[in-house]
Tab-separated table of C-alpha atoms in Angstrom:
chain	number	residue	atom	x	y	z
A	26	UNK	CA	-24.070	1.534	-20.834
A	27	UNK	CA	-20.747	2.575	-19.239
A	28	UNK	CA	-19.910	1.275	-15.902
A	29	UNK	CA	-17.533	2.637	-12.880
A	30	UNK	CA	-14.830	0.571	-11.996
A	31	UNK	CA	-16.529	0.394	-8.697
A	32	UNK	CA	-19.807	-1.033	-10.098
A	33	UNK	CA	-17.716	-3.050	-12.128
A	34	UNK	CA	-16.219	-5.090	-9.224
A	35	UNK	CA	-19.680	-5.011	-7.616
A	36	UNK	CA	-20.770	-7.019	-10.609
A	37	UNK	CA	-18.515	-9.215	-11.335
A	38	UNK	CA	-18.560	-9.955	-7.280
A	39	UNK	CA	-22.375	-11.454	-7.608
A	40	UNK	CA	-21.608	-12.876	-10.401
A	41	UNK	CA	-18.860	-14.904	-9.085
A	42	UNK	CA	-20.824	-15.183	-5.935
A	43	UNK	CA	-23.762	-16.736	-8.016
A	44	UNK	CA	-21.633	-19.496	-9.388
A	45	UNK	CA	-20.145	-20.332	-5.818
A	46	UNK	CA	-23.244	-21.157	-4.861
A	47	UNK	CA	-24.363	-23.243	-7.510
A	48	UNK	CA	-21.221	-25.503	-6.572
A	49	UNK	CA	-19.365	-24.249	-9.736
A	50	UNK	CA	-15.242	-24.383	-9.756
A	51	UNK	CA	-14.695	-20.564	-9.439
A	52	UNK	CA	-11.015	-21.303	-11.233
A	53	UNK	CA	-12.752	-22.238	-14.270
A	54	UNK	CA	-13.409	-19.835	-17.658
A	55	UNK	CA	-17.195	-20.607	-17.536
A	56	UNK	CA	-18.098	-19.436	-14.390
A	57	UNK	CA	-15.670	-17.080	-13.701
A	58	UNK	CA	-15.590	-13.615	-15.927
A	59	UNK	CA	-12.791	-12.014	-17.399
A	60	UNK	CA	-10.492	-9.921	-14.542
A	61	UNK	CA	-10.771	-6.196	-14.432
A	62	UNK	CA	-7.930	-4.439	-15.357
A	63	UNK	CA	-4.504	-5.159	-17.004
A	64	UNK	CA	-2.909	-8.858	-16.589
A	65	UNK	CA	0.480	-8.413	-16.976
A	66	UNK	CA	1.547	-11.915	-15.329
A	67	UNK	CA	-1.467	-13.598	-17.135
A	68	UNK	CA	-2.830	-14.820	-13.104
A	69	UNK	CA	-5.300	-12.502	-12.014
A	70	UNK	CA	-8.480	-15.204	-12.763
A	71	UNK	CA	-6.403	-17.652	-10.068
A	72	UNK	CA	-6.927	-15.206	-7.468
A	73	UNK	CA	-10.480	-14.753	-6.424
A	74	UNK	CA	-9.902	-11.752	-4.047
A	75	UNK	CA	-9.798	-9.297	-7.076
A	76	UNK	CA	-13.618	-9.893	-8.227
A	77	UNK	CA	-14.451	-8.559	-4.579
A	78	UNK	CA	-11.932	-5.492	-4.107
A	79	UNK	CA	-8.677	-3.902	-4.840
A	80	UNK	CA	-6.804	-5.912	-2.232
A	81	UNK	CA	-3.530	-3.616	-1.488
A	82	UNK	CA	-3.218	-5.684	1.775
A	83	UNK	CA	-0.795	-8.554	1.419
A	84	UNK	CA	1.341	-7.436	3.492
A	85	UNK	CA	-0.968	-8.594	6.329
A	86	UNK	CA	-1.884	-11.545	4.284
A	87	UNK	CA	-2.005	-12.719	0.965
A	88	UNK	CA	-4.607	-14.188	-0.744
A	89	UNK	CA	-3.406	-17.581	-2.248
A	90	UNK	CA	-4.452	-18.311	-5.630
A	91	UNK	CA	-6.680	-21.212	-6.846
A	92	UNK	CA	-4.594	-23.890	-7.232
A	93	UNK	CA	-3.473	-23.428	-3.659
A	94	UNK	CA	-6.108	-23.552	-1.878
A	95	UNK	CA	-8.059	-26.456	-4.304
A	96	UNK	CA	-4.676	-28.092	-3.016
A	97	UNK	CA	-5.867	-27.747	0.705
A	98	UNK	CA	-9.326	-28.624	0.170
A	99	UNK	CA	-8.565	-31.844	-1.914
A	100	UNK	CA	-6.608	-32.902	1.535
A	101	UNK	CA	-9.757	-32.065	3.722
A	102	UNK	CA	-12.034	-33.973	1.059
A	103	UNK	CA	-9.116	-37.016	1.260
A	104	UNK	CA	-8.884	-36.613	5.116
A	105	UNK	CA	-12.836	-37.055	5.288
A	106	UNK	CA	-13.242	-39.678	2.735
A	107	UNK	CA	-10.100	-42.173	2.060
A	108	UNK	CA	-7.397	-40.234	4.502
A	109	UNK	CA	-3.866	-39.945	3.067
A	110	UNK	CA	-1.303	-42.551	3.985
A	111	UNK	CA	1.412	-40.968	6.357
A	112	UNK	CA	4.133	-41.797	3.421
A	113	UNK	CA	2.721	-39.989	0.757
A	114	UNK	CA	2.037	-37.242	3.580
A	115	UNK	CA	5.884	-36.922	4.353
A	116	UNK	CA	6.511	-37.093	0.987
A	117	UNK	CA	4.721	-34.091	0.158
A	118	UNK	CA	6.385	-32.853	3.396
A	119	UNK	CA	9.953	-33.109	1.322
A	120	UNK	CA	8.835	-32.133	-2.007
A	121	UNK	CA	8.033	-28.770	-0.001
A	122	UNK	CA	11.536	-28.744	1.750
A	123	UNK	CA	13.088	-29.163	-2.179
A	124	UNK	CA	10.793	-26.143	-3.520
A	125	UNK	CA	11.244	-23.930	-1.035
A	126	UNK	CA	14.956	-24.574	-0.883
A	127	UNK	CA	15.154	-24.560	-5.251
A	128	UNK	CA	13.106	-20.958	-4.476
A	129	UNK	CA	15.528	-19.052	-2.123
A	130	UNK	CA	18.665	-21.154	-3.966
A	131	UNK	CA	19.696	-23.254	-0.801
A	132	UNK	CA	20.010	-27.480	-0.530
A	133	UNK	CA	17.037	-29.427	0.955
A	134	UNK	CA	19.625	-30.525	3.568
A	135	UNK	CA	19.479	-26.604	4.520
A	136	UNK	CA	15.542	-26.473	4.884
A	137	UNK	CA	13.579	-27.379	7.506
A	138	UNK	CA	9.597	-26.969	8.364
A	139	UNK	CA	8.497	-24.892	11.280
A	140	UNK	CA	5.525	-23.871	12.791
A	141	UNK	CA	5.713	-20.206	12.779
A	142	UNK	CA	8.255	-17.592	11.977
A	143	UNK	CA	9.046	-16.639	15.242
A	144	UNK	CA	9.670	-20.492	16.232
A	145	UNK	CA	12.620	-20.042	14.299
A	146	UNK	CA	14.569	-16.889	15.759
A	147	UNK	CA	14.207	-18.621	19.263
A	148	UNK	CA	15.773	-21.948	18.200
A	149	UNK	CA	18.757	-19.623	17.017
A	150	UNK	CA	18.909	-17.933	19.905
A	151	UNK	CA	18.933	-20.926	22.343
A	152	UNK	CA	21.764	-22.339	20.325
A	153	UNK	CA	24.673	-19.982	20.072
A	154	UNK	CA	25.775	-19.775	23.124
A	155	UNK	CA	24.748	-16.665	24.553
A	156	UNK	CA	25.944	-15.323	28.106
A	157	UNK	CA	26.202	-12.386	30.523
A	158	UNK	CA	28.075	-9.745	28.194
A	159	UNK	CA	27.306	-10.851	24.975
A	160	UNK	CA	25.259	-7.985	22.779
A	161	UNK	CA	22.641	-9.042	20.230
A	162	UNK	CA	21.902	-5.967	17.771
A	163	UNK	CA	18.478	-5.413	16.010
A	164	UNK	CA	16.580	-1.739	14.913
A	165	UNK	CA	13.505	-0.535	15.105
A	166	UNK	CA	12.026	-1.842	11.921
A	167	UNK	CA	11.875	-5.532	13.090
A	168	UNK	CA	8.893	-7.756	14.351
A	169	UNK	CA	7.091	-7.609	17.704
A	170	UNK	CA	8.383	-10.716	18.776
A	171	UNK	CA	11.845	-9.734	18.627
A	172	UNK	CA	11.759	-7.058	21.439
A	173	UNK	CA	9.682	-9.661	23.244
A	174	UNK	CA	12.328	-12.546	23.090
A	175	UNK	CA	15.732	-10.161	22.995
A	176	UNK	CA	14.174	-8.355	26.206
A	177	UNK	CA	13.197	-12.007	28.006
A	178	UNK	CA	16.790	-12.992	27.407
A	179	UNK	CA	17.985	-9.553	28.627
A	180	UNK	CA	16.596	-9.984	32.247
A	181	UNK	CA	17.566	-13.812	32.056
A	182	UNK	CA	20.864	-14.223	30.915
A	183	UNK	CA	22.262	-10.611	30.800
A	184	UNK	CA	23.432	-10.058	27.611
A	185	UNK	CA	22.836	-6.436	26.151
A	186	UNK	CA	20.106	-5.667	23.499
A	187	UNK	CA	21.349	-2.875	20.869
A	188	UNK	CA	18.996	-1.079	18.761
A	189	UNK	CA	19.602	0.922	15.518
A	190	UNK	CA	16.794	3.492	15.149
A	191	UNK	CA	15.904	4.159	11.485
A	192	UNK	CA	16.719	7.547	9.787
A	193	UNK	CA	13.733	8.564	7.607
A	194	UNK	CA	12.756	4.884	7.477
A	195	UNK	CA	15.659	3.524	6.468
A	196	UNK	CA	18.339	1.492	9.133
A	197	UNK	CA	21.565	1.046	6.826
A	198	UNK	CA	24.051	-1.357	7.037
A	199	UNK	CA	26.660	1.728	8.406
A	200	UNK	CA	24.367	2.312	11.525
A	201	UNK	CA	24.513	-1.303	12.197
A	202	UNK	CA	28.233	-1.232	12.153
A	203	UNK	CA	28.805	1.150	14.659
A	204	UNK	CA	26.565	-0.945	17.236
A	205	UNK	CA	28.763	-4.196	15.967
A	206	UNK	CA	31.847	-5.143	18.269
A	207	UNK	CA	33.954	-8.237	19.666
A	208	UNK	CA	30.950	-9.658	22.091
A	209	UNK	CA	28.005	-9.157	19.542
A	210	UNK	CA	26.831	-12.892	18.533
A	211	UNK	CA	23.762	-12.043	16.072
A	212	UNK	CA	22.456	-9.384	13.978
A	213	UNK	CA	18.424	-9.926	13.595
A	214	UNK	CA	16.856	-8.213	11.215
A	215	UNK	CA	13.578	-8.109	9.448
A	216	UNK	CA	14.782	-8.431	5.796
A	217	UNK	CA	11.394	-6.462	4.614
A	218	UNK	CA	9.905	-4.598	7.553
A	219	UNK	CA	6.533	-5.186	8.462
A	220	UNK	CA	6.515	-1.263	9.476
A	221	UNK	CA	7.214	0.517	6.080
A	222	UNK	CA	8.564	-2.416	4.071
A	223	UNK	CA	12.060	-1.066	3.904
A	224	UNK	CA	14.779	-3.770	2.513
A	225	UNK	CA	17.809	-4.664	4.455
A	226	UNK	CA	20.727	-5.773	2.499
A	227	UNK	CA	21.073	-8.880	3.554
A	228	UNK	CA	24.917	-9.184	2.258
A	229	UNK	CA	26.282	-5.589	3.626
A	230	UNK	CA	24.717	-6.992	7.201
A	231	UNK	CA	25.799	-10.779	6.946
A	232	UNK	CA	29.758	-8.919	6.119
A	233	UNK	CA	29.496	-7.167	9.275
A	234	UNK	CA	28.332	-9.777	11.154
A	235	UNK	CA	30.804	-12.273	10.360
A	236	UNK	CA	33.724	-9.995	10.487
A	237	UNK	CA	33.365	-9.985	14.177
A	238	UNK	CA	32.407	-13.885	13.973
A	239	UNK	CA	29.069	-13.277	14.761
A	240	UNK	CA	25.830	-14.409	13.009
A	241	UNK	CA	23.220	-13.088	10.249
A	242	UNK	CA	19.503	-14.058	11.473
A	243	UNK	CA	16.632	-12.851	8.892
A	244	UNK	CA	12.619	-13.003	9.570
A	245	UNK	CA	12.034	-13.216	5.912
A	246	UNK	CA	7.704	-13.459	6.089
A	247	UNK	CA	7.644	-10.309	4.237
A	248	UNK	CA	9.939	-10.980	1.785
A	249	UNK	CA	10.239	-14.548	0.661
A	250	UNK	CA	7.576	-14.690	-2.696
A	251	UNK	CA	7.968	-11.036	-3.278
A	252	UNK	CA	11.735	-10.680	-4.185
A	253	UNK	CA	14.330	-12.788	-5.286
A	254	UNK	CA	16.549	-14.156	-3.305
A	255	UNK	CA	19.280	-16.257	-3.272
A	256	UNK	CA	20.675	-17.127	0.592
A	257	UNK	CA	23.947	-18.213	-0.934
A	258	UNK	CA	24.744	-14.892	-2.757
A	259	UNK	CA	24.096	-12.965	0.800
A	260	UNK	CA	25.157	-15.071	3.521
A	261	UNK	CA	22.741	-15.369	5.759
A	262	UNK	CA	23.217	-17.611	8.364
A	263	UNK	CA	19.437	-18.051	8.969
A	264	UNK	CA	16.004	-17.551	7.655
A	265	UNK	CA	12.377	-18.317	8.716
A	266	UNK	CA	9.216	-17.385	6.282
A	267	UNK	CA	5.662	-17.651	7.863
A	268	UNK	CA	3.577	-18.991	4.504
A	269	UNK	CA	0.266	-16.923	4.944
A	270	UNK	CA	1.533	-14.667	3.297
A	271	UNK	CA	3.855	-13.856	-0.240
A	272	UNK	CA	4.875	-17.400	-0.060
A	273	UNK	CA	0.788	-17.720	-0.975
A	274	UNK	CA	-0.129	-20.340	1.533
A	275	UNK	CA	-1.655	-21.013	5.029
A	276	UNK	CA	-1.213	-20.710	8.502
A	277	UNK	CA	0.681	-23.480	10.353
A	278	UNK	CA	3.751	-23.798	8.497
A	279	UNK	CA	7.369	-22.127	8.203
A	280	UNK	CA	10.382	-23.182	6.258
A	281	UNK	CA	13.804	-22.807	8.154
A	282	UNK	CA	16.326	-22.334	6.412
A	283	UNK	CA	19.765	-23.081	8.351
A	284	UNK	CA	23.295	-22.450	5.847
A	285	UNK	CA	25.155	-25.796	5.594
A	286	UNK	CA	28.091	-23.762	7.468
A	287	UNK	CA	26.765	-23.212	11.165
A	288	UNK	CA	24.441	-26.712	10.748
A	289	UNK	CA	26.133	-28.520	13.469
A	290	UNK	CA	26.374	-25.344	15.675
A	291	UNK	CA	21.967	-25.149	15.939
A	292	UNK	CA	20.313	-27.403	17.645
A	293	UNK	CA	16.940	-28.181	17.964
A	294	UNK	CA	14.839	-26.978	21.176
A	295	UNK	CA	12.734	-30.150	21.351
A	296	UNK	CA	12.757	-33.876	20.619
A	297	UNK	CA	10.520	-36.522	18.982
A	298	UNK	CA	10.131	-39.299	16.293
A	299	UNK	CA	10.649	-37.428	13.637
A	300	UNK	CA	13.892	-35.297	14.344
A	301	UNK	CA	16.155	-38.698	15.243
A	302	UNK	CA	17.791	-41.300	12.845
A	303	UNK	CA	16.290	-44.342	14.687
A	304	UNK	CA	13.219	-43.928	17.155
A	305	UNK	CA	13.856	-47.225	18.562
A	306	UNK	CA	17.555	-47.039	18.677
A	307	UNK	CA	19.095	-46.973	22.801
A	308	UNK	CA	21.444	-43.626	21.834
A	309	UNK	CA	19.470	-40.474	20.565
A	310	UNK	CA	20.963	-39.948	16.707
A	311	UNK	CA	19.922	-36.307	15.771
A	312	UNK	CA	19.437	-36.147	11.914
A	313	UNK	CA	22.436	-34.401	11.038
A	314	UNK	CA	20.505	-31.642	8.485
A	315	UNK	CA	17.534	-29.527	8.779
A	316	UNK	CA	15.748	-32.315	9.421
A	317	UNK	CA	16.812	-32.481	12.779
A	318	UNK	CA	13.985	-29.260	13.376
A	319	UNK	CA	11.070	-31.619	12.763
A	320	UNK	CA	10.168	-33.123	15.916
A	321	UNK	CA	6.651	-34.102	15.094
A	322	UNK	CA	3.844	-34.615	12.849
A	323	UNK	CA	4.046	-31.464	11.453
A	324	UNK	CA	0.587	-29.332	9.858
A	325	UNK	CA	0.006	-31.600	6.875
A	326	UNK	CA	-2.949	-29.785	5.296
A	327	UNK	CA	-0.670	-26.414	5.217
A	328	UNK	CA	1.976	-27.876	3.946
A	329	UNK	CA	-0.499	-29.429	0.974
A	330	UNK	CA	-1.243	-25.875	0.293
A	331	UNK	CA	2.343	-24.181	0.677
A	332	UNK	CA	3.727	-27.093	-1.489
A	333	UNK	CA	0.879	-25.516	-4.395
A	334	UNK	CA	2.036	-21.994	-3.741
A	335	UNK	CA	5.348	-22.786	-4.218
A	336	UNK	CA	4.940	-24.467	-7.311
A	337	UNK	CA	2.744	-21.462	-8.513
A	338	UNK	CA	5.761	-19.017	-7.792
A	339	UNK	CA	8.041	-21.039	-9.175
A	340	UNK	CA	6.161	-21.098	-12.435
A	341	UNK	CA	5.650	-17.599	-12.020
A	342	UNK	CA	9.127	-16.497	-11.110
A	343	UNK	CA	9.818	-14.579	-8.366
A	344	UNK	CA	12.171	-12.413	-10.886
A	345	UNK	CA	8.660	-11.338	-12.761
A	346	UNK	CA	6.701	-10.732	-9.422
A	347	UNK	CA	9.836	-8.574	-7.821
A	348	UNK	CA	9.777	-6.678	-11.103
A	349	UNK	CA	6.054	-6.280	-11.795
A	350	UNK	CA	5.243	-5.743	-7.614
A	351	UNK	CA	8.025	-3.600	-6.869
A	352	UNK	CA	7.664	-0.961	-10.189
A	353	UNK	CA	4.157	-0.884	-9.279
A	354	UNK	CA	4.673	0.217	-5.452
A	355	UNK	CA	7.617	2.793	-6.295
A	356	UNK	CA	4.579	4.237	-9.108
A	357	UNK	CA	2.400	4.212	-5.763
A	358	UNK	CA	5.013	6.070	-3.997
A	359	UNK	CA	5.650	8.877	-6.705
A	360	UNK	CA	1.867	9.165	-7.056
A	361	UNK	CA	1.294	10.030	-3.456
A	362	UNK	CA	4.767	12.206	-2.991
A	363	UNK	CA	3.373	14.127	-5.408
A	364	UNK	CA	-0.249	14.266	-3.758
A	365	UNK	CA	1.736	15.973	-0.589
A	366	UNK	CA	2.008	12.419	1.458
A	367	UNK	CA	5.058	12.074	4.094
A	368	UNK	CA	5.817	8.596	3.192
A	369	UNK	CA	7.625	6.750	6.034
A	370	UNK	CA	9.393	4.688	3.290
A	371	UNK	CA	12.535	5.644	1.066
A	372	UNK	CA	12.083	6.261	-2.240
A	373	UNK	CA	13.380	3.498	-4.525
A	374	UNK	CA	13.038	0.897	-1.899
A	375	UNK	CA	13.435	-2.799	-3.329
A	376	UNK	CA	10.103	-3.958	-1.757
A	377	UNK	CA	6.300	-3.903	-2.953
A	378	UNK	CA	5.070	-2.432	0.377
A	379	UNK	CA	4.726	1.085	1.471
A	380	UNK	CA	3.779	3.406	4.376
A	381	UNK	CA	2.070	6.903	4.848
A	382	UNK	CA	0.678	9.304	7.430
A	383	UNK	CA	-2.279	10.273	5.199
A	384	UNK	CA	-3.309	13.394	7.081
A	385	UNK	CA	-7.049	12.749	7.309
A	386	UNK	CA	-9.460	12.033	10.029
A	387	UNK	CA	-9.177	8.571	10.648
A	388	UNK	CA	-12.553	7.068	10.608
A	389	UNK	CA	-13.547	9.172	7.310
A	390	UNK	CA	-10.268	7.483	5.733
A	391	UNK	CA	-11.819	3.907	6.890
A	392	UNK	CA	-14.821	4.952	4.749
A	393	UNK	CA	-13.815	6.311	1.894
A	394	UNK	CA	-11.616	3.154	1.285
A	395	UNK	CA	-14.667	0.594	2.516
A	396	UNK	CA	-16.923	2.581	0.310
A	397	UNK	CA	-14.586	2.215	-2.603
A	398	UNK	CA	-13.840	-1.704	-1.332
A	399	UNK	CA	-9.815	-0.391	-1.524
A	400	UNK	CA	-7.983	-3.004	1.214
A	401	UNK	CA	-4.918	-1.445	2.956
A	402	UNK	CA	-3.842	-1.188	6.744
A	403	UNK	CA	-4.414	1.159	8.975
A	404	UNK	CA	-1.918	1.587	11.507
A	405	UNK	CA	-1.110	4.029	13.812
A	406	UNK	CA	-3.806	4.612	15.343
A	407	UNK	CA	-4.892	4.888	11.918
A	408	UNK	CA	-3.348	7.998	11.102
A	409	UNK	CA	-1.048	5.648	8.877
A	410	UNK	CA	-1.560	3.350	5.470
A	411	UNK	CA	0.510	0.549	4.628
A	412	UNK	CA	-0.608	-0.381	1.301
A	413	UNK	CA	1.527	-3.649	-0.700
A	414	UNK	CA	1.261	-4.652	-4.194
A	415	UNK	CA	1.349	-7.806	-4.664
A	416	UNK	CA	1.550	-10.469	-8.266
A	417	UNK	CA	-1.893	-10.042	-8.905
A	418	UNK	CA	-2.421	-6.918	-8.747
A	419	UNK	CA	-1.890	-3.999	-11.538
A	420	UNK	CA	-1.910	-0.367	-12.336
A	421	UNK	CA	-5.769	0.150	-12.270
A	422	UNK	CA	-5.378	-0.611	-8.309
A	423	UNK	CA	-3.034	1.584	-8.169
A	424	UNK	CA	-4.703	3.907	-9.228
A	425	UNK	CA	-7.792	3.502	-7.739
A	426	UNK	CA	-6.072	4.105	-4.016
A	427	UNK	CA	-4.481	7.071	-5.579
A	428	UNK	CA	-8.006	8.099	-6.864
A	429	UNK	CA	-8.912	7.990	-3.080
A	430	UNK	CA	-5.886	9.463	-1.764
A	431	UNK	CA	-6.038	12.509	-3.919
A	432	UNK	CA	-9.758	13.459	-2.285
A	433	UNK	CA	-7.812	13.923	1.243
A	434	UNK	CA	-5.402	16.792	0.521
């Protein structure tokens, strides 16, 4: 009997259902059937998510694969039964600072573990300096947070908030140029926008910046996983990557990743145990790396998990996601130019995320894609898709949201 691809995914779903509820290891061949769809990394049975639907959503989050979060849940079984001894907690604490640092090619002196990715941009900003005069210069492509904190600091210490506005969805390095003089003290950028997923380059930006002695700042949640990177090559001054999603853990948890240069120049916002040399000692020591960010007991059972996803993409290779992800999106992006889409991305953009006014009525869009179990973002009002394409997915999702797509012209 021949089977949709949609009844297909409805079956396999109960069937993995089915074996989650007898208790059964939904990672393992016995229980789990054979993915749908081409496999071209060889991971698509660690991710659960693609038994259920054709998840084009990681740009929101990511689903983490098995290993991952059987990483997490060991911790919670440990933490309930025979809890983990601090040491061996901060130990797995520094194996993370080493992988994530080995991943974006920096030292584990340069890494540091945050909260969020937004805790990061405000420790920059409360370090350099700033003061009535001074000019920070961003676009519109970056993060809600930034307009939140640059505007705060407008109104409280004066300095001047300049804003290149993307042409066709794209804010070169030229645009930020012009906007760059003697009194500008950061560039922040979104190095993948959570918008449209365009792709700053990071090492036209961190030129300009530093040729007027200023600094490089990247949020780097929607990029970090997805594309290689190496911080050295580009000279960014600083990073912060939220884990939830390519980096294919949880919430709770942010590597910080200061360059050995400007160390001594960025100081951390509070203190505690963990950020000084010697708790006990009468003068405060600061650790003199990126140590120094870690004031407290950080989110241990995150960290368990983002210290599994890191080893996954590091077996992986970010090299063969970037290449597999990305080729995949810029198919997604000639399929739906050619269905008549205005994409509000550039063609031939180095990132696996895209955006598109669709041109439908917004609820019936919601429908057709629940009906069809297709997961995207609506935005916009919905009268917008942002649709990502991530390592575990392949050309038969692709397809499918084109399948969709085409229905709406």
């Amino acid at each position: 009997m021949d089977v949709s691809r949609r009844e297909f995914i409805g079956m396999v779903s109960a069937t993995a259902a089915a074996g989650l509820a007898c208790g059964d290891n939904p990672g393992t061949e016995e229980t789990v059937p054979v993915p749908p769809g081409d496999d071209p990394l060889n991971i698509r049975k660690d991710f659960p998510v693609v038994y259920n639907s054709v998840y084009l959503n990681s740009p929101y989050i990511t689903p983490s694969p098995q290993p991952a979060v059987n990483a997490a849940k060991e911790f919670l079984d440990r933490k309930a039964s025979d809890p983990v001894m601090l040491g061996d907690m901060l130990g797995v604490e520094t194996a993370t600072r080493q992988k994530f640092a080995r991943l974006v090619g920096a030292s584990e002196g340069e890494v540091g573990i945050l909260s969020a990715t937004s805790e990061g941009e405000n420790i920059v900003t409360s370090s350099i300096g700033l003061k009535r005069g001074d000019n920070i210069v961003i676009d519109d492509l970056h993060y809600n947070t930034t307009y939140v904190l640059y505007n705060h600091l407008a109104r409280e210490l004066g300095i001047e908030v300049r804003t290149v506005k993307n042409e066709d969805g794209a804010a070169l390095p030229e645009a930020f140029e012009k906007l760059v003089d003697g009194r500008t003290r950061l560039i922040s950028i979104a190095w993948v926008s959570h918008q449209n997923g365009y792709c700053h380059d990071l090492k036209a930006l961190a030129d300009i910046a530093h040729a007027r002695n200023a600094y490089l700042y990247a949020d780097a949640i929607q990029g970090v996983g997805m594309l290689a990177l190496d911080v050295k090559d580009t000279g960014v001054d600083f990073l912060t990557a939220g884990t939830y999603k390519w980096l294919l853990g949880g919430f709770g948890a942010a590597p910080f990743y200061v360059s050995e240069s400007v160390m001594d120049r960025i100081q951390p916002d509070r203190i505690g145990w963990r950020n000084v040399v010697d708790e006990k000692a009468d003068e405060i020591e600061l650790h003199s790396d990126a140590r120094k960010f870690g004031f407290a007991t950080p989110a241990f059972g995150p960290l368990y998990q983002l210290s599994a996803g890191l080893d996954y993409l590091l077996n992986v290779g970010v090299e063969n996601i970037e290449r597999h992800a990305v080729g995949l999106a810029h198919s997604l992006h000639q399929g739906l130019m050619d269905q008549g889409f205005k994409l509000k991305t550039p063609a031939g953009n180095r990132s696996a995320t895209l955006a598109f006014e669709h041109g439908a009525d917004p609820e019936a869009a919601k429908k057709s894609l629940d009906d069809a179990k297709i997961k995207v973002s609506l935005r916009e009002g919905g009268s917008q898709i942002r649709a990502g394409v991530a390592l575990f997915n392949n050309k038969q999702d692709v397809e499918a949201l084109l399948d969709i797509t085409g229905t709406w012209g």
